[in-house]
Amino acid sequence: MAALLRAVRVGRALRGLGGAVAIPPATHLQCSSLRRGFQSSLLRLQDESKSDRPPAPSSTTYHEHYQAHSSEQDPTAASQEGSAAEPEAEEASRSNTSYQDQSGEQGEEYETEDQLQARILTAALEFVPLHGWSMEAIASGAETLGLSSASTGMFHNGSGDLVLHFIAQCNSQLTEILAEQHKQVQLGHAEAKKTADFLRDAVETRLRMHIPYIETWPQAMSILLLPHNIPDSLKHLSTLVDDIWYYAGDRSTDMNWYTKRAALTGIYNTTELVMVQDSSQDFQETWNFLDNRIQDVVNMASTAKQVQSTGEAVVQGLMGAAVTLKNLTGMNQRR
Amino acid sequence: MQRAVRTASLDWSRLVGPALTRQCSKCRAPLLVSARPYSVIPPPRDAEERDMLHRVLRVDHAGEYGANRIYAGQMAVLGRSRTGPLIQEMWDQEKKHLAKFDEILAENRVRPTALLPLWNVAGFVLGASTALLGKEGAMACTVAVEESIAEHYNSQIRALMEEDPERYTELLKVIKEFRDDELEHHDTGLEHDAESLPGFWLLKNAIQLGCKAAIYVSQRV
C-alpha cells in the first residue's frame, strides 16, 4: 500500500517532467511506453483513490499478465507494481491503450498484440518437446489458452519467433539473477566472486535453462542460423555477453571491451555445441569443458600481460644498447 | 521540489528496478544503472535517444583519446625542448578530459569505438611528424586539431540545445567546459607562433579534413 502511494507521488513528478512526450512511431520503444504505461496505471490508481475503491484486486489481474512474462514469481509488491507497468509497456503502435478493468478477472480485458503473442509463445514452450520448434507447438499453445489454432497466422516467422522468444526470456531471467547477486554483494551479504568463477557460473546458469529442451535444441540452433533470424539472434547473443561482463565488473573503455566480449562469445557458443551432444550425468562433461575454456582465456590474458612487459623490457634494453653504441663511436659528443 | 523529485526517483528506481531489468531485455539494463539520482546523461526515454546519446559519447571519447595520443607524439619529439613544459601542460588537461569520458562511458555501458587502435597510431604519428617540423609545426597541429574539436563540440551543443536543454544540462555542462579548454589550447597555439610556419594554411586544412573524416567514421563504427 505504501509502495502504491509512493508510486502515485512519483507518477505526479514524472508527469510534470515528461508531459510532452509524443507517441513514438517506431515499434521497439518499450522504455517510453513503459513510462507512459506507468503513467496510465498511476492515473488509474489516482482515479481509483478518488472514487474510494480499494486497489487490492489490481494485483490479481496484473499477476495474470506477469506470469506470461516470467516463470519466476516475485511475491513483493514492488515487482507487482513493475509488472503492472510491464503489460502496458508492450504498447507498440496501437492507439487503444490497455487500461485494465479494476473489478477483477471477470471484466473485459484489453491487451496488445505483443502481449498476446508473448503469452501464446510461452504457452507453446511446453509443447516443444513433443512437436519441436514449429507451428504445431504454437498452435497447441494457443489452444491451451482457449484460442483457435488459426491464431498462428499472427506469427509470420513461426518457429523463429518461438525460439527467439525463448532466448529473450532466458536472457532476461539471467539478467535478473545476476542483478540480484550484484545487489547481494553490494549489500555485503555475499562475497564477490573472482572473474573466472563468475563467468563460469553465469554461463552454466544460462545453459542450464536449455536442459528441458535439450533434445530439440539442435533444431533450435539451426533455426537461429537461418538468414532472416541471424540479426535477431546476434543481437540477443551480444546483449547476453555484454550483460554477463557488466555484472562480472568489466568497465573497460578500450579494445579490451571488444576482446573480452569476443572471448566470452566464443566460450558460450562452443560450450553450447558441446552441450547438445553431451550424454554424461547432469552434463558434467560440458561443465568440465567450460571450466577448461575459461581457464584458457585467463591464461591467455596473463600471457598477454607477460608478453607486454617482456616487450617493454626488451625495448629499454635496445635503447640502452643504442646509446652505448653512440657513446662508443663518439657520436654523442658535442663538437 | 528538486529534492522531492530526487527522492521520488530514488524510490522509483528501487521500486521499478528489478521489473525493469526483467522487462527490458530488448531495451537493456542501463535503465537500472542510470536510475541513480546523479548521472551525466539522463536515463534514456527510448532506444532512439539512447542511440543518439551513446553516439555522442562514443565520438567524444574517441576525440579525447586521439588528442591524448597527438600530444604524446609531440612530447616524444619535443619533450626535452623549450616547449616541452607547455605541451605537457596541455597534455595533462587532455588526460583529465579522457578520464572523465572513460568514467561516463563505463557508467552508462556505452560501447567504445572499434577504431581506437587506429586513432592510437594515427594520433601519435600526426603529433610526432608535426613536431619534427619544429615548435611551429607542433603549434600549428595543435591549432588545427583544437579548432576542429571545438567546432565539433559546438555542433553537439547546438544539437542538444535544440533537442531539450533542460534534460541534458549535466552533459551540456561537461561539453561546454571541455570546449572552453580546447579553445584555450587553440589560442595558446596561436600565441606561440603557429602561423609563422611555412605552409601553415595547407597543413591546417589537411589536418582539419582528417579530423572531420575521423569524427564522421567514429560516429558510425
Coordinates of C-alpha atoms in Angstrom, one line a residue:
Chain A
M1 CA 0.0 0.0 0.0
A2 CA 2.8 2.4 1.0
A3 CA 4.6 1.4 -2.2
L4 CA 1.5 2.3 -4.2
L5 CA 1.2 5.7 -2.6
R6 CA 4.9 6.4 -3.2
A7 CA 4.4 5.4 -6.8
V8 CA 1.5 7.9 -7.1
R9 CA 3.7 10.6 -5.9
V10 CA 6.4 9.6 -8.3
G11 CA 3.8 9.5 -11.1
R12 CA 2.9 13.1 -10.4
A13 CA 6.6 14.1 -10.6
L14 CA 7.0 12.0 -13.8
R15 CA 4.0 13.6 -15.4
G16 CA 5.5 17.0 -14.6
L17 CA 8.8 16.0 -16.2
G18 CA 7.6 14.3 -19.3
G19 CA 4.2 15.5 -20.2
A20 CA 5.1 16.4 -23.7
V21 CA 6.2 13.0 -24.9
A22 CA 4.6 12.3 -28.3
I23 CA 3.6 8.8 -29.3
P24 CA 6.7 7.3 -30.8
P25 CA 6.4 5.9 -34.2
A26 CA 8.9 3.0 -34.0
T27 CA 7.8 -0.3 -32.6
H28 CA 10.7 -1.2 -30.3
L29 CA 10.2 1.6 -27.9
Q30 CA 9.4 -0.3 -24.8
C31 CA 11.0 2.2 -22.5
S32 CA 9.0 5.2 -23.5
S33 CA 5.9 3.1 -23.5
L34 CA 7.0 1.7 -20.1
R35 CA 6.9 5.2 -18.7
R36 CA 3.6 6.0 -20.4
G37 CA 2.2 2.7 -19.2
F38 CA 3.4 3.6 -15.8
Q39 CA 1.7 7.0 -16.0
S40 CA -1.5 5.5 -17.3
S41 CA -1.6 2.9 -14.5
L42 CA -0.8 5.7 -12.0
L43 CA -3.6 7.8 -13.4
R44 CA -5.9 4.9 -12.9
L45 CA -4.7 4.5 -9.4
Q46 CA -5.4 8.1 -8.7
D47 CA -8.9 7.8 -10.2
E48 CA -9.4 4.8 -8.1
S49 CA -8.5 6.5 -4.9
K50 CA -10.8 9.4 -5.8
S51 CA -13.7 7.0 -6.3
D52 CA -12.8 5.3 -3.0
R53 CA -12.4 1.8 -4.4
P54 CA -9.7 -0.4 -2.8
P55 CA -6.8 -1.0 -5.2
A56 CA -6.1 -4.5 -3.9
P57 CA -7.9 -6.5 -6.7
S58 CA -5.5 -5.0 -9.2
S59 CA -2.7 -7.3 -8.1
T60 CA -4.6 -10.4 -9.3
T61 CA -5.1 -9.0 -12.8
Y62 CA -1.5 -7.8 -13.0
H63 CA -0.3 -11.2 -11.8
E64 CA -2.0 -13.0 -14.7
H65 CA -0.1 -10.9 -17.2
Y66 CA 3.0 -11.1 -15.2
Q67 CA 3.0 -14.9 -15.3
A68 CA 3.1 -14.8 -19.0
H69 CA 6.4 -12.9 -18.9
S70 CA 8.5 -14.8 -16.5
S71 CA 8.3 -18.1 -14.8
E72 CA 9.7 -16.7 -11.5
Q73 CA 7.1 -15.3 -9.1
D74 CA 8.2 -12.5 -7.0
P75 CA 5.9 -12.0 -4.1
T76 CA 6.8 -8.4 -3.2
A77 CA 4.6 -5.5 -4.0
A78 CA 7.4 -3.8 -5.9
S79 CA 7.5 -6.4 -8.6
Q80 CA 3.8 -6.5 -8.9
E81 CA 4.0 -2.7 -9.4
G82 CA 6.7 -3.3 -12.0
S83 CA 4.7 -6.0 -13.7
A84 CA 1.7 -3.6 -13.8
A85 CA 3.9 -1.4 -15.9
E86 CA 5.2 -4.4 -17.9
P87 CA 2.0 -5.3 -19.8
E88 CA 1.4 -1.7 -20.6
A89 CA 4.9 -1.4 -21.7
E90 CA 4.3 -3.7 -24.7
E91 CA 2.2 -1.0 -26.3
A92 CA 3.6 -0.5 -29.7
S93 CA 1.7 1.3 -32.3
R94 CA -1.8 0.5 -31.1
S95 CA -3.9 3.5 -30.5
N96 CA -6.3 1.9 -28.0
T97 CA -4.4 1.7 -24.7
S98 CA -4.5 -1.3 -22.5
Y99 CA -6.5 0.1 -19.5
Q100 CA -7.2 -2.9 -17.3
D101 CA -10.5 -3.2 -15.5
Q102 CA -10.1 -2.9 -11.8
S103 CA -13.1 -5.1 -10.8
G104 CA -11.1 -8.3 -11.2
E105 CA -10.8 -11.0 -13.8
Q106 CA -14.4 -11.1 -14.8
G107 CA -14.2 -7.7 -16.5
E108 CA -13.2 -7.3 -20.2
E109 CA -9.5 -7.0 -20.6
Y110 CA -7.7 -5.4 -23.4
E111 CA -4.2 -6.5 -24.2
T112 CA -1.9 -5.6 -27.0
E113 CA -0.9 -7.9 -29.8
D114 CA 2.6 -8.2 -28.5
Q115 CA 1.4 -9.3 -25.1
L116 CA -0.9 -11.8 -26.6
Q117 CA 1.9 -13.2 -28.8
A118 CA 4.2 -13.4 -25.8
R119 CA 1.5 -15.4 -23.9
I120 CA 0.9 -17.8 -26.8
L121 CA 4.6 -18.4 -27.3
T122 CA 5.2 -19.0 -23.6
A123 CA 2.3 -21.5 -23.6
A124 CA 3.7 -23.1 -26.7
L125 CA 7.0 -23.8 -25.0
E126 CA 5.6 -26.8 -23.1
F127 CA 4.7 -28.5 -26.4
V128 CA 8.2 -28.1 -27.8
P129 CA 9.5 -31.5 -26.5
L130 CA 6.5 -33.0 -28.3
H131 CA 6.2 -31.1 -31.6
G132 CA 9.6 -29.5 -31.8
W133 CA 10.1 -25.8 -32.5
S134 CA 7.3 -25.5 -35.0
M135 CA 3.9 -24.1 -35.8
E136 CA 2.3 -27.2 -34.3
A137 CA 3.7 -26.3 -30.9
I138 CA 2.5 -22.7 -31.3
A139 CA -1.0 -24.0 -32.4
S140 CA -1.1 -26.3 -29.3
G141 CA 0.0 -23.4 -27.1
A142 CA -2.8 -21.2 -28.5
E143 CA -5.3 -23.9 -27.9
T144 CA -4.4 -24.2 -24.2
L145 CA -5.1 -20.5 -23.8
G146 CA -8.5 -21.0 -25.3
L147 CA -7.7 -19.5 -28.6
S148 CA -8.2 -21.1 -32.0
S149 CA -5.2 -22.7 -33.6
A150 CA -5.7 -20.3 -36.5
S151 CA -4.1 -17.6 -34.4
T152 CA -0.8 -19.0 -35.5
G153 CA -1.4 -16.7 -38.5
M154 CA -0.1 -13.9 -36.3
F155 CA 3.4 -15.4 -36.4
H156 CA 4.9 -14.7 -39.8
N157 CA 8.2 -16.2 -38.7
G158 CA 6.7 -19.2 -36.9
S159 CA 9.4 -21.3 -35.3
G160 CA 11.9 -18.4 -35.4
D161 CA 9.5 -16.3 -33.3
L162 CA 9.2 -19.2 -30.8
V163 CA 13.0 -19.7 -30.5
L164 CA 13.7 -16.0 -30.2
H165 CA 11.0 -15.6 -27.6
F166 CA 12.5 -18.4 -25.6
I167 CA 16.0 -16.9 -25.8
A168 CA 14.8 -13.5 -24.8
Q169 CA 13.1 -15.0 -21.8
C170 CA 16.2 -16.9 -20.8
N171 CA 18.4 -13.8 -21.1
S172 CA 16.1 -11.7 -19.0
Q173 CA 16.0 -14.4 -16.4
L174 CA 19.7 -14.5 -16.3
T175 CA 20.0 -10.7 -16.0
E176 CA 17.6 -10.9 -13.1
I177 CA 19.7 -13.5 -11.4
L178 CA 22.9 -11.5 -12.0
A179 CA 21.3 -8.3 -10.8
E180 CA 20.1 -10.0 -7.6
Q181 CA 23.6 -11.4 -6.9
H182 CA 25.1 -8.0 -7.6
K183 CA 22.7 -6.4 -5.1
Q184 CA 23.6 -9.0 -2.5
V185 CA 27.3 -8.3 -2.9
Q186 CA 26.7 -4.6 -2.7
L187 CA 24.7 -5.0 0.5
G188 CA 27.5 -7.0 1.9
H189 CA 25.5 -10.2 2.3
A190 CA 27.7 -12.2 -0.1
E191 CA 31.3 -12.3 -1.2
A192 CA 32.2 -11.1 -4.7
K193 CA 33.3 -13.9 -6.9
K194 CA 36.5 -14.0 -8.9
T195 CA 36.0 -13.2 -12.5
A196 CA 36.7 -16.7 -13.8
D197 CA 34.3 -18.2 -11.3
F198 CA 31.7 -15.6 -12.0
L199 CA 31.8 -16.2 -15.8
R200 CA 31.7 -19.9 -15.3
D201 CA 28.6 -19.7 -13.0
A202 CA 26.9 -17.2 -15.3
V203 CA 27.4 -19.3 -18.5
E204 CA 26.4 -22.5 -16.6
T205 CA 23.2 -20.9 -15.2
R206 CA 22.3 -19.7 -18.7
L207 CA 23.0 -23.0 -20.4
R208 CA 21.1 -25.0 -17.8
M209 CA 18.0 -23.2 -18.9
H210 CA 18.2 -25.2 -22.1
I211 CA 18.1 -28.6 -20.3
P212 CA 14.3 -29.1 -20.6
Y213 CA 14.6 -28.6 -24.4
I214 CA 17.9 -30.2 -25.0
E215 CA 16.5 -32.9 -27.3
T216 CA 15.2 -30.4 -29.7
W217 CA 17.9 -27.8 -29.2
P218 CA 19.9 -28.7 -32.3
Q219 CA 16.7 -27.8 -34.3
A220 CA 16.5 -24.5 -32.5
M221 CA 20.1 -23.7 -33.2
S222 CA 19.7 -24.4 -36.9
I223 CA 16.6 -22.2 -36.9
L224 CA 18.6 -19.4 -35.4
L225 CA 21.2 -19.7 -38.2
L226 CA 18.6 -19.0 -40.9
P227 CA 19.5 -15.8 -42.7
H228 CA 16.4 -13.9 -41.6
N229 CA 16.9 -14.9 -38.0
I230 CA 20.6 -14.1 -37.8
P231 CA 20.3 -10.3 -37.0
D232 CA 18.0 -11.0 -34.0
S233 CA 19.9 -13.9 -32.7
L234 CA 23.2 -12.0 -32.9
K235 CA 21.6 -9.1 -31.0
H236 CA 20.4 -11.4 -28.3
L237 CA 23.8 -13.0 -28.0
S238 CA 25.6 -9.7 -27.8
T239 CA 23.3 -8.3 -25.1
L240 CA 23.8 -11.6 -23.2
V241 CA 27.5 -11.3 -23.3
D242 CA 27.6 -7.6 -22.5
D243 CA 25.3 -8.2 -19.5
I244 CA 27.5 -11.0 -18.2
W245 CA 30.6 -8.9 -18.5
Y246 CA 29.0 -5.9 -17.0
Y247 CA 28.0 -7.8 -13.9
A248 CA 31.4 -9.5 -13.8
G249 CA 32.7 -6.0 -13.2
D250 CA 34.1 -5.1 -16.6
R251 CA 34.3 -1.3 -17.0
S252 CA 36.8 -1.1 -19.8
T253 CA 36.6 1.5 -22.5
D254 CA 39.3 0.4 -24.9
M255 CA 40.0 -2.6 -27.1
N256 CA 39.6 -4.8 -24.1
W257 CA 35.9 -4.2 -24.4
Y258 CA 35.9 -6.0 -27.7
T259 CA 38.4 -8.8 -26.9
K260 CA 36.6 -9.7 -23.7
R261 CA 33.2 -10.0 -25.4
A262 CA 34.6 -11.9 -28.3
A263 CA 36.3 -14.4 -26.0
L264 CA 33.1 -14.9 -24.0
T265 CA 31.0 -15.3 -27.2
G266 CA 33.4 -18.0 -28.3
I267 CA 33.3 -19.8 -24.9
Y268 CA 29.5 -19.6 -24.9
N269 CA 29.0 -20.9 -28.4
T270 CA 31.4 -23.8 -28.1
T271 CA 30.0 -24.8 -24.8
E272 CA 26.5 -24.8 -26.2
L273 CA 27.7 -27.0 -29.0
V274 CA 29.3 -29.5 -26.6
M275 CA 26.2 -29.5 -24.5
V276 CA 23.9 -30.7 -27.3
Q277 CA 25.9 -33.8 -27.9
D278 CA 26.8 -34.4 -24.2
S279 CA 25.3 -37.6 -22.7
S280 CA 27.1 -37.6 -19.3
Q281 CA 25.3 -37.4 -16.0
D282 CA 24.0 -33.9 -15.4
F283 CA 26.1 -32.6 -18.3
Q284 CA 29.2 -32.9 -16.3
E285 CA 31.4 -33.1 -19.4
T286 CA 30.0 -29.8 -20.6
W287 CA 30.8 -28.0 -17.3
N288 CA 34.4 -29.5 -17.4
F289 CA 34.8 -28.2 -21.0
L290 CA 33.5 -24.8 -19.8
D291 CA 36.0 -24.8 -17.0
N292 CA 38.9 -25.6 -19.3
R293 CA 37.9 -22.9 -21.9
I294 CA 37.6 -20.2 -19.2
Q295 CA 41.0 -21.3 -17.8
D296 CA 42.4 -21.0 -21.3
V297 CA 41.2 -17.4 -21.6
V298 CA 42.5 -16.5 -18.2
N299 CA 45.9 -18.0 -19.1
M300 CA 45.9 -16.1 -22.4
A301 CA 45.2 -12.8 -20.6
S302 CA 48.1 -13.3 -18.2
T303 CA 50.4 -14.5 -21.0
A304 CA 49.5 -11.3 -23.0
K305 CA 50.4 -9.2 -19.9
Q306 CA 53.7 -11.1 -19.6
V307 CA 54.5 -10.6 -23.3
Q308 CA 53.8 -6.9 -23.0
S309 CA 56.1 -6.4 -20.0
T310 CA 58.8 -8.5 -21.6
G311 CA 58.5 -6.4 -24.8
E312 CA 58.9 -3.2 -22.8
A313 CA 62.0 -4.6 -21.1
V314 CA 63.5 -5.6 -24.4
V315 CA 62.8 -2.2 -25.9
Q316 CA 64.5 -0.5 -23.0
G317 CA 67.4 -2.8 -23.4
L318 CA 67.7 -2.0 -27.0
M319 CA 67.6 1.7 -26.4
G320 CA 70.3 1.3 -23.8
A321 CA 72.4 -0.6 -26.3
A322 CA 71.9 2.1 -28.9
V323 CA 73.0 4.9 -26.5
T324 CA 76.1 2.8 -25.5
L325 CA 77.0 2.4 -29.2
K326 CA 76.6 6.1 -29.8
N327 CA 78.8 6.8 -26.8
L328 CA 81.5 4.3 -28.0
T329 CA 81.6 5.7 -31.5
G330 CA 81.7 9.2 -30.2
M331 CA 78.5 10.3 -31.9
N332 CA 77.2 11.7 -28.7
Q333 CA 80.0 14.2 -28.2
R334 CA 79.3 17.8 -28.7
R335 CA 81.7 19.4 -31.1
Chain B
M1 CA 11.0 20.4 -5.2
Q2 CA 14.3 19.2 -6.6
R3 CA 14.9 17.0 -3.5
A4 CA 11.3 15.7 -3.7
V5 CA 11.9 14.7 -7.3
R6 CA 15.2 13.2 -6.5
T7 CA 13.9 11.1 -3.6
A8 CA 10.9 10.2 -5.7
S9 CA 13.2 9.0 -8.5
L10 CA 15.3 7.1 -5.9
D11 CA 12.1 5.3 -4.7
W12 CA 11.1 4.7 -8.3
S13 CA 14.4 3.1 -9.1
R14 CA 14.2 0.8 -6.1
L15 CA 10.6 0.1 -6.9
V16 CA 10.8 -0.5 -10.6
G17 CA 14.4 -1.5 -10.9
P18 CA 14.1 -5.3 -10.8
A19 CA 11.0 -5.2 -13.0
L20 CA 12.8 -3.0 -15.5
T21 CA 15.6 -5.5 -15.9
R22 CA 13.1 -8.3 -16.3
Q23 CA 11.2 -6.5 -19.0
C24 CA 13.9 -4.6 -20.8
S25 CA 15.9 -7.5 -22.2
K26 CA 15.4 -5.7 -25.5
C27 CA 15.9 -2.2 -24.3
R28 CA 18.9 -3.0 -22.0
A29 CA 19.7 -2.9 -18.4
P30 CA 21.2 0.6 -18.5
L31 CA 17.9 1.8 -17.0
L32 CA 19.0 0.1 -13.8
V33 CA 22.3 1.9 -13.8
S34 CA 21.2 5.4 -14.8
A35 CA 18.3 5.4 -12.3
R36 CA 20.9 6.8 -9.9
P37 CA 20.0 10.3 -8.9
Y38 CA 23.2 11.8 -10.2
S39 CA 24.4 10.9 -13.7
V40 CA 25.8 12.9 -16.5
I41 CA 23.2 11.7 -19.0
P42 CA 19.5 11.2 -18.2
P43 CA 18.0 7.7 -18.3
P44 CA 17.1 7.4 -22.0
R45 CA 13.4 7.5 -22.8
D46 CA 13.6 5.1 -25.7
A47 CA 16.1 3.3 -27.9
E48 CA 16.4 6.2 -30.3
E49 CA 17.5 8.6 -27.6
R50 CA 19.8 6.0 -26.1
D51 CA 21.5 5.5 -29.5
M52 CA 21.9 9.2 -30.0
L53 CA 23.4 9.8 -26.6
H54 CA 25.7 6.8 -27.0
R55 CA 26.9 8.0 -30.4
V56 CA 27.7 11.5 -28.9
L57 CA 29.6 10.0 -26.0
R58 CA 31.4 7.5 -28.3
V59 CA 32.7 10.1 -30.7
D60 CA 33.7 12.5 -27.9
H61 CA 35.6 9.7 -26.2
A62 CA 37.4 8.8 -29.4
G63 CA 38.2 12.5 -29.9
E64 CA 39.8 12.9 -26.5
Y65 CA 41.7 9.7 -26.9
G66 CA 43.1 10.9 -30.3
A67 CA 44.0 14.3 -28.8
N68 CA 45.8 12.5 -26.0
R69 CA 47.9 10.5 -28.5
I70 CA 48.7 13.6 -30.5
Y71 CA 50.2 15.3 -27.5
A72 CA 52.0 12.1 -26.6
G73 CA 53.6 12.1 -30.1
Q74 CA 54.5 15.8 -29.8
M75 CA 56.1 15.2 -26.4
A76 CA 58.1 12.2 -27.7
V77 CA 59.9 14.6 -30.1
L78 CA 59.8 18.0 -28.4
G79 CA 59.6 16.7 -24.8
R80 CA 63.1 17.9 -23.9
S81 CA 63.0 21.2 -25.7
R82 CA 61.8 24.6 -24.5
T83 CA 58.2 23.9 -25.5
G84 CA 58.2 20.7 -23.5
P85 CA 56.5 22.0 -20.4
L86 CA 53.9 23.9 -22.4
I87 CA 52.9 20.8 -24.4
Q88 CA 53.0 18.7 -21.1
E89 CA 50.5 21.1 -19.5
M90 CA 48.1 20.9 -22.4
W91 CA 48.5 17.1 -22.5
D92 CA 47.6 16.9 -18.8
Q93 CA 44.4 18.7 -19.4
E94 CA 43.6 16.3 -22.2
K95 CA 44.3 13.4 -19.9
K96 CA 41.7 14.8 -17.5
H97 CA 39.1 15.0 -20.3
L98 CA 39.8 11.4 -21.3
A99 CA 39.4 10.2 -17.7
K100 CA 36.1 12.0 -17.4
F101 CA 34.8 10.4 -20.6
D102 CA 36.1 7.0 -19.6
E103 CA 34.1 7.3 -16.4
I104 CA 30.9 8.3 -18.3
L105 CA 31.3 5.5 -20.8
A106 CA 31.8 2.9 -18.1
E107 CA 28.9 4.2 -16.0
N108 CA 26.4 4.2 -18.9
R109 CA 27.6 1.0 -20.6
V110 CA 28.5 2.7 -23.9
R111 CA 30.5 0.8 -26.4
P112 CA 33.8 2.5 -27.2
T113 CA 34.6 2.9 -30.9
A114 CA 36.2 -0.1 -32.6
L115 CA 38.7 2.2 -34.3
L116 CA 40.6 3.1 -31.1
P117 CA 43.8 1.3 -32.2
L118 CA 43.7 3.2 -35.4
W119 CA 43.4 6.6 -33.6
N120 CA 46.1 5.4 -31.2
V121 CA 48.6 5.1 -34.0
A122 CA 47.4 7.9 -36.3
G123 CA 47.3 10.4 -33.4
F124 CA 50.8 9.5 -32.3
V125 CA 52.2 9.7 -35.9
L126 CA 50.5 13.0 -36.5
G127 CA 51.8 14.5 -33.3
A128 CA 55.3 13.2 -33.8
S129 CA 55.5 14.2 -37.5
T130 CA 54.3 17.7 -37.0
A131 CA 56.7 18.1 -34.0
L132 CA 59.5 17.1 -36.3
L133 CA 58.8 20.3 -38.2
G134 CA 59.8 22.2 -35.1
K135 CA 57.9 24.1 -32.4
E136 CA 55.9 26.0 -35.0
G137 CA 54.8 22.7 -36.6
A138 CA 53.6 21.3 -33.3
M139 CA 51.7 24.5 -32.5
A140 CA 50.1 24.5 -36.0
C141 CA 49.0 21.0 -35.4
T142 CA 47.5 21.9 -32.1
V143 CA 45.7 24.9 -33.6
A144 CA 44.2 22.8 -36.4
V145 CA 43.1 19.9 -34.1
E146 CA 41.8 22.1 -31.3
E147 CA 39.8 24.2 -33.8
S148 CA 38.2 21.0 -35.2
I149 CA 37.4 19.6 -31.8
A150 CA 35.9 22.9 -30.6
E151 CA 33.7 23.1 -33.8
H152 CA 32.6 19.6 -33.2
Y153 CA 31.7 20.2 -29.6
N154 CA 29.8 23.4 -30.6
S155 CA 27.7 21.4 -33.1
Q156 CA 26.9 18.9 -30.4
I157 CA 25.9 21.6 -28.0
R158 CA 23.7 23.1 -30.7
A159 CA 22.0 19.8 -31.3
L160 CA 21.4 19.1 -27.7
M161 CA 20.1 22.6 -27.0
E162 CA 17.7 22.1 -29.9
E163 CA 16.5 18.8 -28.5
D164 CA 15.9 19.7 -24.9
P165 CA 18.4 21.9 -23.0
E166 CA 16.9 21.1 -19.6
R167 CA 17.1 17.4 -20.0
Y168 CA 20.7 17.4 -20.9
T169 CA 22.0 20.1 -18.5
E170 CA 24.7 17.9 -17.0
L171 CA 26.0 16.7 -20.3
L172 CA 25.9 20.2 -21.8
K173 CA 27.9 21.5 -18.8
V174 CA 30.6 18.9 -19.4
I175 CA 30.8 19.5 -23.1
K176 CA 30.9 23.3 -22.7
E177 CA 33.7 23.1 -20.1
F178 CA 35.7 20.9 -22.4
R179 CA 35.1 23.1 -25.4
D180 CA 36.4 26.1 -23.5
D181 CA 39.5 24.1 -22.6
E182 CA 40.1 23.2 -26.2
L183 CA 39.7 26.8 -27.3
E184 CA 42.2 27.8 -24.7
H185 CA 44.7 25.3 -26.2
H186 CA 43.9 26.8 -29.7
D187 CA 44.7 30.3 -28.5
T188 CA 47.9 29.1 -26.8
G189 CA 49.0 27.5 -30.1
L190 CA 48.4 30.8 -31.9
E191 CA 50.3 32.7 -29.3
H192 CA 53.3 30.5 -29.8
D193 CA 53.9 31.3 -33.4
A194 CA 51.8 28.6 -35.1
E195 CA 51.1 30.9 -38.0
S196 CA 54.7 31.5 -38.8
L197 CA 55.1 28.0 -40.1
P198 CA 55.6 28.0 -43.9
G199 CA 52.7 26.2 -45.4
F200 CA 50.5 26.8 -42.3
W201 CA 47.3 27.1 -44.3
L202 CA 47.9 23.9 -46.2
L203 CA 48.8 21.9 -43.1
K204 CA 45.9 23.3 -41.1
N205 CA 43.4 22.4 -43.7
A206 CA 44.8 19.0 -44.3
I207 CA 44.7 18.2 -40.6
Q208 CA 41.2 19.6 -40.2
L209 CA 40.0 17.4 -43.1
G210 CA 41.5 14.4 -41.4
C211 CA 39.7 15.3 -38.2
K212 CA 36.4 15.7 -39.9
A213 CA 36.8 12.2 -41.5
A214 CA 37.8 10.7 -38.1
I215 CA 34.7 12.2 -36.4
Y216 CA 32.4 11.0 -39.2
V217 CA 33.8 7.5 -39.0
S218 CA 33.8 7.3 -35.2
Q219 CA 30.2 8.2 -35.0
R220 CA 29.3 5.2 -37.0
V221 CA 31.7 2.4 -36.1

